[in-house]
Amino acid sequence: MSLITWIILFCLIGGVVSVLAAAAFLLFPEKLRARLLPHFISYAIGALLGAAFLALLPHALEAPGVADAHHITLTVLLGVLGFFLLEKMVLWRHCHHDHCEAHDPVMPATNKSAGTIVMIGDTVHNFVDGILIAAAFLTDVHLGVVTAIAVATHEIPQELGDFAVLLHSGFSRGQALLFNGLSGLATVAGGLIAYYGLQNYDHILPYALAIAASSFIYVAVADLIPGLHKRMEMTATVQQVSLISAGVLTIYLVHGTLH
């Protein structure tokens, strides 16, 4: 299978398939969704951190064109700060429920403009994810697979939140599915642009991987982990740590098996 086919396939998995999975999850009873969603988020945290520290950063640091590891770590730091600014501009956000604090202060959820903001932010996010997936595949096919898995794990709970915000903003279920699906295609667009734009610039790829790592670290630490602290009881903590560990283990095993 050609490299561009790999990129398109896994960009679809990371973008569009996650939308369809989230839509299917909405068919579950609301109480069941409320119980399962924190488990999905815990697992996603582990997958994101595992992909960042066990796959993306090692490849970036070991790349032939990297003369100084400090350049890579500086790129990660600047990436984290950059994603912080994007989130401040509501262009990079993670809603996992119907009341997203990134949007509620701006306008009421019953206003369709809130849904439009969600779609703009989600489209930008998906486009960047596509670039990161393509950069990983251009470095190593196995790394691309691991990166796409990490993207998919955190996209599913995010898309659930997007559906909820759109529905509460006055969109029908059909409209919410259509707009989320179109937004998911931005992942493919980002992947294709990165494939044609980066394949002749090998010296840029390690820094693209560093940006991917900073994206995963930021999403896990800034957006997902704070929500877990709302449940402080020991049983919940054990479940969270177990599922985070399972996410890390998944990346470790997939990356190790593929290699």
PDB file of C-alpha atoms in Angstrom:
ATOM      1  CA  MET A   1       0.000   0.000   0.000  1.00  0.00           C
ATOM      2  CA  SER A   2       1.398   3.421  -0.965  1.00  0.00           C
ATOM      3  CA  LEU A   3       2.301   5.989   1.680  1.00  0.00           C
ATOM      4  CA  ILE A   4      -0.397   8.436   0.592  1.00  0.00           C
ATOM      5  CA  THR A   5      -2.988   5.651   0.895  1.00  0.00           C
ATOM      6  CA  TRP A   6      -1.836   4.990   4.459  1.00  0.00           C
ATOM      7  CA  ILE A   7      -2.153   8.690   5.252  1.00  0.00           C
ATOM      8  CA  ILE A   8      -5.638   9.056   3.762  1.00  0.00           C
ATOM      9  CA  LEU A   9      -6.875   5.854   5.441  1.00  0.00           C
ATOM     10  CA  PHE A  10      -5.669   6.774   8.907  1.00  0.00           C
ATOM     11  CA  CYS A  11      -6.706  10.406   8.565  1.00  0.00           C
ATOM     12  CA  LEU A  12     -10.206   9.082   7.861  1.00  0.00           C
ATOM     13  CA  ILE A  13      -9.964   6.881  10.957  1.00  0.00           C
ATOM     14  CA  GLY A  14      -8.754   9.794  13.056  1.00  0.00           C
ATOM     15  CA  GLY A  15     -11.355  12.222  11.711  1.00  0.00           C
ATOM     16  CA  VAL A  16     -14.481  10.843  10.071  1.00  0.00           C
ATOM     17  CA  VAL A  17     -14.624   7.409  11.723  1.00  0.00           C
ATOM     18  CA  SER A  18     -14.345   9.006  15.171  1.00  0.00           C
ATOM     19  CA  VAL A  19     -17.360  11.186  14.275  1.00  0.00           C
ATOM     20  CA  LEU A  20     -19.384   8.121  13.301  1.00  0.00           C
ATOM     21  CA  ALA A  21     -18.318   6.299  16.468  1.00  0.00           C
ATOM     22  CA  ALA A  22     -19.392   9.275  18.571  1.00  0.00           C
ATOM     23  CA  ALA A  23     -22.718   9.427  16.727  1.00  0.00           C
ATOM     24  CA  ALA A  24     -23.300   5.729  17.439  1.00  0.00           C
ATOM     25  CA  PHE A  25     -22.416   6.312  21.088  1.00  0.00           C
ATOM     26  CA  LEU A  26     -25.174   8.919  21.271  1.00  0.00           C
ATOM     27  CA  LEU A  27     -27.687   6.103  20.704  1.00  0.00           C
ATOM     28  CA  PHE A  28     -26.798   4.707  24.136  1.00  0.00           C
ATOM     29  CA  PRO A  29     -29.032   5.698  27.072  1.00  0.00           C
ATOM     30  CA  GLU A  30     -27.935   8.991  28.602  1.00  0.00           C
ATOM     31  CA  LYS A  31     -27.119   7.456  31.987  1.00  0.00           C
ATOM     32  CA  LEU A  32     -24.916   4.823  30.347  1.00  0.00           C
ATOM     33  CA  ARG A  33     -23.106   7.489  28.307  1.00  0.00           C
ATOM     34  CA  ALA A  34     -22.487   9.509  31.463  1.00  0.00           C
ATOM     35  CA  ARG A  35     -20.941   6.444  33.121  1.00  0.00           C
ATOM     36  CA  LEU A  36     -18.785   5.401  30.166  1.00  0.00           C
ATOM     37  CA  LEU A  37     -17.495   8.777  28.979  1.00  0.00           C
ATOM     38  CA  PRO A  38     -15.063   9.362  31.898  1.00  0.00           C
ATOM     39  CA  HIS A  39     -13.565   5.928  31.173  1.00  0.00           C
ATOM     40  CA  PHE A  40     -13.034   6.850  27.512  1.00  0.00           C
ATOM     41  CA  ILE A  41     -11.372  10.098  28.587  1.00  0.00           C
ATOM     42  CA  SER A  42      -9.031   8.326  31.025  1.00  0.00           C
ATOM     43  CA  TYR A  43      -7.993   5.871  28.324  1.00  0.00           C
ATOM     44  CA  ALA A  44      -7.461   8.721  25.847  1.00  0.00           C
ATOM     45  CA  ILE A  45      -5.145  10.486  28.299  1.00  0.00           C
ATOM     46  CA  GLY A  46      -2.943   7.407  28.462  1.00  0.00           C
ATOM     47  CA  ALA A  47      -2.920   6.976  24.682  1.00  0.00           C
ATOM     48  CA  LEU A  48      -2.004  10.632  24.112  1.00  0.00           C
ATOM     49  CA  LEU A  49       0.783  10.685  26.677  1.00  0.00           C
ATOM     50  CA  GLY A  50       2.058   7.307  25.527  1.00  0.00           C
ATOM     51  CA  ALA A  51       2.190   8.434  21.892  1.00  0.00           C
ATOM     52  CA  ALA A  52       3.946  11.687  22.858  1.00  0.00           C
ATOM     53  CA  PHE A  53       6.628  10.246  25.154  1.00  0.00           C
ATOM     54  CA  LEU A  54       7.096   6.719  23.818  1.00  0.00           C
ATOM     55  CA  ALA A  55       6.803   7.304  20.071  1.00  0.00           C
ATOM     56  CA  LEU A  56       6.821  10.883  18.782  1.00  0.00           C
ATOM     57  CA  LEU A  57       9.532  12.436  20.955  1.00  0.00           C
ATOM     58  CA  PRO A  58      12.006   9.524  20.640  1.00  0.00           C
ATOM     59  CA  HIS A  59      11.662   9.626  16.842  1.00  0.00           C
ATOM     60  CA  ALA A  60      12.085  13.405  16.816  1.00  0.00           C
ATOM     61  CA  LEU A  61      15.165  13.322  19.040  1.00  0.00           C
ATOM     62  CA  GLU A  62      16.776  10.464  17.108  1.00  0.00           C
ATOM     63  CA  ALA A  63      16.175  11.959  13.652  1.00  0.00           C
ATOM     64  CA  PRO A  64      19.396  12.322  11.588  1.00  0.00           C
ATOM     65  CA  GLY A  65      18.911  16.040  10.968  1.00  0.00           C
ATOM     66  CA  VAL A  66      18.674  16.977  14.652  1.00  0.00           C
ATOM     67  CA  ALA A  67      21.997  18.365  15.842  1.00  0.00           C
ATOM     68  CA  ASP A  68      20.819  19.586  19.240  1.00  0.00           C
ATOM     69  CA  ALA A  69      18.096  17.956  21.359  1.00  0.00           C
ATOM     70  CA  HIS A  70      17.406  21.347  22.923  1.00  0.00           C
ATOM     71  CA  HIS A  71      15.900  22.499  19.619  1.00  0.00           C
ATOM     72  CA  ILE A  72      13.324  19.711  19.826  1.00  0.00           C
ATOM     73  CA  THR A  73      12.454  20.332  23.482  1.00  0.00           C
ATOM     74  CA  LEU A  74      12.184  24.079  22.766  1.00  0.00           C
ATOM     75  CA  THR A  75       9.780  23.276  19.921  1.00  0.00           C
ATOM     76  CA  VAL A  76       7.667  21.196  22.316  1.00  0.00           C
ATOM     77  CA  LEU A  77       7.576  24.072  24.809  1.00  0.00           C
ATOM     78  CA  LEU A  78       6.631  26.618  22.140  1.00  0.00           C
ATOM     79  CA  GLY A  79       4.014  24.189  20.828  1.00  0.00           C
ATOM     80  CA  VAL A  80       2.358  23.916  24.250  1.00  0.00           C
ATOM     81  CA  LEU A  81       2.271  27.711  24.542  1.00  0.00           C
ATOM     82  CA  GLY A  82       0.923  27.970  21.000  1.00  0.00           C
ATOM     83  CA  PHE A  83      -1.932  25.558  21.669  1.00  0.00           C
ATOM     84  CA  PHE A  84      -2.721  27.501  24.842  1.00  0.00           C
ATOM     85  CA  LEU A  85      -3.126  30.654  22.742  1.00  0.00           C
ATOM     86  CA  LEU A  86      -5.224  28.802  20.152  1.00  0.00           C
ATOM     87  CA  GLU A  87      -7.534  27.608  22.907  1.00  0.00           C
ATOM     88  CA  LYS A  88      -7.803  31.152  24.207  1.00  0.00           C
ATOM     89  CA  MET A  89      -9.018  32.129  20.727  1.00  0.00           C
ATOM     90  CA  VAL A  90     -11.532  29.239  20.823  1.00  0.00           C
ATOM     91  CA  LEU A  91      -9.783  27.609  17.855  1.00  0.00           C
ATOM     92  CA  TRP A  92      -8.538  24.612  19.832  1.00  0.00           C
ATOM     93  CA  ARG A  93     -10.904  23.243  22.391  1.00  0.00           C
ATOM     94  CA  HIS A  94     -12.244  20.031  23.851  1.00  0.00           C
ATOM     95  CA  CYS A  95     -15.893  19.899  24.866  1.00  0.00           C
ATOM     96  CA  HIS A  96     -16.831  16.589  26.460  1.00  0.00           C
ATOM     97  CA  HIS A  97     -20.309  17.552  27.624  1.00  0.00           C
ATOM     98  CA  ASP A  98     -23.144  19.844  26.660  1.00  0.00           C
ATOM     99  CA  HIS A  99     -21.868  22.813  28.680  1.00  0.00           C
ATOM    100  CA  CYS A 100     -18.397  23.614  27.400  1.00  0.00           C
ATOM    101  CA  GLU A 101     -16.640  26.284  29.460  1.00  0.00           C
ATOM    102  CA  ALA A 102     -14.751  27.350  26.339  1.00  0.00           C
ATOM    103  CA  HIS A 103     -18.020  28.595  24.837  1.00  0.00           C
ATOM    104  CA  ASP A 104     -20.633  29.117  27.546  1.00  0.00           C
ATOM    105  CA  PRO A 105     -19.232  32.490  28.701  1.00  0.00           C
ATOM    106  CA  VAL A 106     -19.385  33.763  25.107  1.00  0.00           C
ATOM    107  CA  MET A 107     -23.005  33.071  24.279  1.00  0.00           C
ATOM    108  CA  PRO A 108     -25.899  30.874  25.424  1.00  0.00           C
ATOM    109  CA  ALA A 109     -26.015  27.298  24.142  1.00  0.00           C
ATOM    110  CA  THR A 110     -29.405  27.903  22.542  1.00  0.00           C
ATOM    111  CA  ASN A 111     -27.837  30.296  20.024  1.00  0.00           C
ATOM    112  CA  LYS A 112     -26.747  28.619  16.773  1.00  0.00           C
ATOM    113  CA  SER A 113     -23.689  30.869  16.729  1.00  0.00           C
ATOM    114  CA  ALA A 114     -22.300  28.748  19.572  1.00  0.00           C
ATOM    115  CA  GLY A 115     -22.505  25.690  17.314  1.00  0.00           C
ATOM    116  CA  THR A 116     -20.756  27.597  14.533  1.00  0.00           C
ATOM    117  CA  ILE A 117     -17.871  28.451  16.856  1.00  0.00           C
ATOM    118  CA  VAL A 118     -17.633  24.788  17.823  1.00  0.00           C
ATOM    119  CA  MET A 119     -17.395  23.789  14.163  1.00  0.00           C
ATOM    120  CA  ILE A 120     -14.739  26.395  13.372  1.00  0.00           C
ATOM    121  CA  GLY A 121     -12.593  25.282  16.277  1.00  0.00           C
ATOM    122  CA  ASP A 122     -13.121  21.604  15.519  1.00  0.00           C
ATOM    123  CA  THR A 123     -12.260  22.062  11.835  1.00  0.00           C
ATOM    124  CA  VAL A 124      -8.999  23.847  12.673  1.00  0.00           C
ATOM    125  CA  HIS A 125      -8.202  21.133  15.195  1.00  0.00           C
ATOM    126  CA  ASN A 126      -8.925  18.325  12.724  1.00  0.00           C
ATOM    127  CA  PHE A 127      -6.856  20.014  10.018  1.00  0.00           C
ATOM    128  CA  VAL A 128      -3.860  20.225  12.365  1.00  0.00           C
ATOM    129  CA  ASP A 129      -4.379  16.580  13.391  1.00  0.00           C
ATOM    130  CA  GLY A 130      -4.183  15.611   9.719  1.00  0.00           C
ATOM    131  CA  ILE A 131      -0.878  17.445   9.329  1.00  0.00           C
ATOM    132  CA  LEU A 132       0.510  15.700  12.406  1.00  0.00           C
ATOM    133  CA  ILE A 133      -0.621  12.258  11.231  1.00  0.00           C
ATOM    134  CA  ALA A 134       0.958  12.810   7.806  1.00  0.00           C
ATOM    135  CA  ALA A 135       4.216  14.052   9.355  1.00  0.00           C
ATOM    136  CA  ALA A 136       4.352  10.893  11.469  1.00  0.00           C
ATOM    137  CA  PHE A 137       3.761   8.651   8.430  1.00  0.00           C
ATOM    138  CA  LEU A 138       6.428  10.507   6.443  1.00  0.00           C
ATOM    139  CA  THR A 139       8.850   9.677   9.256  1.00  0.00           C
ATOM    140  CA  ASP A 140       7.820   6.057   9.743  1.00  0.00           C
ATOM    141  CA  VAL A 141       4.658   4.119   8.840  1.00  0.00           C
ATOM    142  CA  HIS A 142       4.547   2.492  12.278  1.00  0.00           C
ATOM    143  CA  LEU A 143       4.784   5.891  13.956  1.00  0.00           C
ATOM    144  CA  GLY A 144       1.945   7.122  11.746  1.00  0.00           C
ATOM    145  CA  VAL A 145      -0.304   4.267  12.887  1.00  0.00           C
ATOM    146  CA  VAL A 146       0.428   4.984  16.556  1.00  0.00           C
ATOM    147  CA  THR A 147      -0.203   8.702  16.071  1.00  0.00           C
ATOM    148  CA  ALA A 148      -3.521   8.070  14.309  1.00  0.00           C
ATOM    149  CA  ILE A 149      -4.625   5.736  17.129  1.00  0.00           C
ATOM    150  CA  ALA A 150      -3.873   8.433  19.701  1.00  0.00           C
ATOM    151  CA  VAL A 151      -5.807  11.001  17.651  1.00  0.00           C
ATOM    152  CA  ALA A 152      -8.812   8.693  17.331  1.00  0.00           C
ATOM    153  CA  THR A 153      -8.953   7.906  21.065  1.00  0.00           C
ATOM    154  CA  HIS A 154      -9.303  11.542  22.058  1.00  0.00           C
ATOM    155  CA  GLU A 155     -11.442  12.556  19.069  1.00  0.00           C
ATOM    156  CA  ILE A 156     -14.322  10.232  20.023  1.00  0.00           C
ATOM    157  CA  PRO A 157     -15.082  11.879  23.409  1.00  0.00           C
ATOM    158  CA  GLN A 158     -14.476  15.298  21.858  1.00  0.00           C
ATOM    159  CA  GLU A 159     -16.957  14.619  19.055  1.00  0.00           C
ATOM    160  CA  LEU A 160     -19.509  13.536  21.667  1.00  0.00           C
ATOM    161  CA  GLY A 161     -19.129  16.933  23.279  1.00  0.00           C
ATOM    162  CA  ASP A 162     -19.426  18.629  19.889  1.00  0.00           C
ATOM    163  CA  PHE A 163     -22.663  16.760  19.141  1.00  0.00           C
ATOM    164  CA  ALA A 164     -24.068  17.813  22.510  1.00  0.00           C
ATOM    165  CA  VAL A 165     -23.174  21.484  21.967  1.00  0.00           C
ATOM    166  CA  LEU A 166     -24.659  21.475  18.446  1.00  0.00           C
ATOM    167  CA  LEU A 167     -27.892  19.826  19.593  1.00  0.00           C
ATOM    168  CA  HIS A 168     -28.272  22.310  22.450  1.00  0.00           C
ATOM    169  CA  SER A 169     -27.556  25.134  19.998  1.00  0.00           C
ATOM    170  CA  GLY A 170     -30.629  24.211  17.938  1.00  0.00           C
ATOM    171  CA  PHE A 171     -29.142  21.915  15.283  1.00  0.00           C
ATOM    172  CA  SER A 172     -31.013  18.737  14.388  1.00  0.00           C
ATOM    173  CA  ARG A 173     -29.308  15.338  14.790  1.00  0.00           C
ATOM    174  CA  GLY A 174     -28.921  15.103  11.013  1.00  0.00           C
ATOM    175  CA  GLN A 175     -27.342  18.561  10.808  1.00  0.00           C
ATOM    176  CA  ALA A 176     -25.023  17.813  13.726  1.00  0.00           C
ATOM    177  CA  LEU A 177     -23.856  14.579  12.059  1.00  0.00           C
ATOM    178  CA  LEU A 178     -23.394  16.292   8.679  1.00  0.00           C
ATOM    179  CA  PHE A 179     -21.398  19.237  10.021  1.00  0.00           C
ATOM    180  CA  ASN A 180     -19.280  17.043  12.276  1.00  0.00           C
ATOM    181  CA  GLY A 181     -18.592  14.709   9.337  1.00  0.00           C
ATOM    182  CA  LEU A 182     -17.540  17.600   7.101  1.00  0.00           C
ATOM    183  CA  SER A 183     -15.345  18.919   9.887  1.00  0.00           C
ATOM    184  CA  GLY A 184     -13.773  15.464  10.184  1.00  0.00           C
ATOM    185  CA  LEU A 185     -12.775  15.607   6.522  1.00  0.00           C
ATOM    186  CA  ALA A 186     -10.454  18.489   7.413  1.00  0.00           C
ATOM    187  CA  THR A 187      -8.169  15.795   8.847  1.00  0.00           C
ATOM    188  CA  VAL A 188      -7.786  14.315   5.364  1.00  0.00           C
ATOM    189  CA  ALA A 189      -7.195  17.778   3.878  1.00  0.00           C
ATOM    190  CA  GLY A 190      -4.466  18.458   6.429  1.00  0.00           C
ATOM    191  CA  GLY A 191      -2.895  15.076   5.740  1.00  0.00           C
ATOM    192  CA  LEU A 192      -2.803  15.600   1.974  1.00  0.00           C
ATOM    193  CA  ILE A 193      -1.361  19.115   2.236  1.00  0.00           C
ATOM    194  CA  ALA A 194       1.321  17.890   4.649  1.00  0.00           C
ATOM    195  CA  TYR A 195       2.155  14.921   2.409  1.00  0.00           C
ATOM    196  CA  TYR A 196       2.844  17.099  -0.617  1.00  0.00           C
ATOM    197  CA  GLY A 197       4.330  19.945   1.401  1.00  0.00           C
ATOM    198  CA  LEU A 198       6.684  18.042   3.716  1.00  0.00           C
ATOM    199  CA  GLN A 199       7.863  14.988   1.811  1.00  0.00           C
ATOM    200  CA  ASN A 200      10.815  16.874   0.276  1.00  0.00           C
ATOM    201  CA  TYR A 201      11.748  18.612   3.519  1.00  0.00           C
ATOM    202  CA  ASP A 202      13.043  15.867   5.774  1.00  0.00           C
ATOM    203  CA  HIS A 203      14.770  18.359   8.056  1.00  0.00           C
ATOM    204  CA  ILE A 204      11.377  19.780   9.078  1.00  0.00           C
ATOM    205  CA  LEU A 205       9.824  16.442  10.063  1.00  0.00           C
ATOM    206  CA  PRO A 206      11.470  16.133  13.530  1.00  0.00           C
ATOM    207  CA  TYR A 207      10.029  19.512  14.462  1.00  0.00           C
ATOM    208  CA  ALA A 208       6.603  18.522  13.127  1.00  0.00           C
ATOM    209  CA  LEU A 209       6.789  15.454  15.380  1.00  0.00           C
ATOM    210  CA  ALA A 210       7.707  17.712  18.295  1.00  0.00           C
ATOM    211  CA  ILE A 211       4.636  19.854  17.566  1.00  0.00           C
ATOM    212  CA  ALA A 212       2.523  16.676  17.464  1.00  0.00           C
ATOM    213  CA  ALA A 213       3.928  15.663  20.853  1.00  0.00           C
ATOM    214  CA  SER A 214       3.182  19.105  22.303  1.00  0.00           C
ATOM    215  CA  SER A 215      -0.372  18.863  20.965  1.00  0.00           C
ATOM    216  CA  PHE A 216      -0.947  15.512  22.638  1.00  0.00           C
ATOM    217  CA  ILE A 217       0.644  16.639  25.904  1.00  0.00           C
ATOM    218  CA  TYR A 218      -1.402  19.840  25.982  1.00  0.00           C
ATOM    219  CA  VAL A 219      -4.706  18.102  25.263  1.00  0.00           C
ATOM    220  CA  ALA A 220      -4.038  15.429  27.902  1.00  0.00           C
ATOM    221  CA  VAL A 221      -2.740  17.714  30.658  1.00  0.00           C
ATOM    222  CA  ALA A 222      -4.707  20.933  30.094  1.00  0.00           C
ATOM    223  CA  ASP A 223      -8.039  19.666  28.729  1.00  0.00           C
ATOM    224  CA  LEU A 224      -8.597  16.090  29.864  1.00  0.00           C
ATOM    225  CA  ILE A 225      -6.872  15.528  33.209  1.00  0.00           C
ATOM    226  CA  PRO A 226      -8.594  18.433  35.060  1.00  0.00           C
ATOM    227  CA  GLY A 227     -11.970  16.774  34.462  1.00  0.00           C
ATOM    228  CA  LEU A 228     -10.797  13.643  36.266  1.00  0.00           C
ATOM    229  CA  HIS A 229     -10.178  15.616  39.467  1.00  0.00           C
ATOM    230  CA  LYS A 230     -13.917  16.168  39.839  1.00  0.00           C
ATOM    231  CA  ARG A 231     -14.088  12.602  41.182  1.00  0.00           C
ATOM    232  CA  MET A 232     -11.780  12.306  44.172  1.00  0.00           C
ATOM    233  CA  GLU A 233     -12.986   9.035  45.714  1.00  0.00           C
ATOM    234  CA  MET A 234     -10.457   6.197  45.841  1.00  0.00           C
ATOM    235  CA  THR A 235     -12.480   3.871  43.587  1.00  0.00           C
ATOM    236  CA  ALA A 236     -12.635   6.480  40.832  1.00  0.00           C
ATOM    237  CA  THR A 237      -8.927   7.229  41.199  1.00  0.00           C
ATOM    238  CA  VAL A 238      -8.012   3.554  40.838  1.00  0.00           C
ATOM    239  CA  GLN A 239     -10.204   3.291  37.732  1.00  0.00           C
ATOM    240  CA  GLN A 240      -8.644   6.420  36.230  1.00  0.00           C
ATOM    241  CA  VAL A 241      -5.066   5.305  36.868  1.00  0.00           C
ATOM    242  CA  SER A 242      -5.845   1.828  35.509  1.00  0.00           C
ATOM    243  CA  LEU A 243      -7.369   3.174  32.286  1.00  0.00           C
ATOM    244  CA  ILE A 244      -4.608   5.757  31.786  1.00  0.00           C
ATOM    245  CA  SER A 245      -2.100   2.926  32.201  1.00  0.00           C
ATOM    246  CA  ALA A 246      -4.077   0.840  29.704  1.00  0.00           C
ATOM    247  CA  GLY A 247      -3.867   3.677  27.179  1.00  0.00           C
ATOM    248  CA  VAL A 248      -0.108   3.966  27.645  1.00  0.00           C
ATOM    249  CA  LEU A 249       0.271   0.185  27.420  1.00  0.00           C
ATOM    250  CA  THR A 250      -1.730   0.104  24.179  1.00  0.00           C
ATOM    251  CA  ILE A 251       0.655   2.566  22.529  1.00  0.00           C
ATOM    252  CA  TYR A 252       3.675   0.730  23.924  1.00  0.00           C
ATOM    253  CA  LEU A 253       2.478  -2.625  22.619  1.00  0.00           C
ATOM    254  CA  VAL A 254       1.314  -1.324  19.233  1.00  0.00           C
ATOM    255  CA  HIS A 255       4.525   0.594  18.669  1.00  0.00           C
ATOM    256  CA  GLY A 256       6.672  -2.319  19.835  1.00  0.00           C
ATOM    257  CA  THR A 257       4.725  -4.911  17.825  1.00  0.00           C
ATOM    258  CA  LEU A 258       4.814  -2.904  14.611  1.00  0.00           C
ATOM    259  CA  HIS A 259       8.548  -2.468  14.962  1.00  0.00           C
TER     260      HIS A 259
END
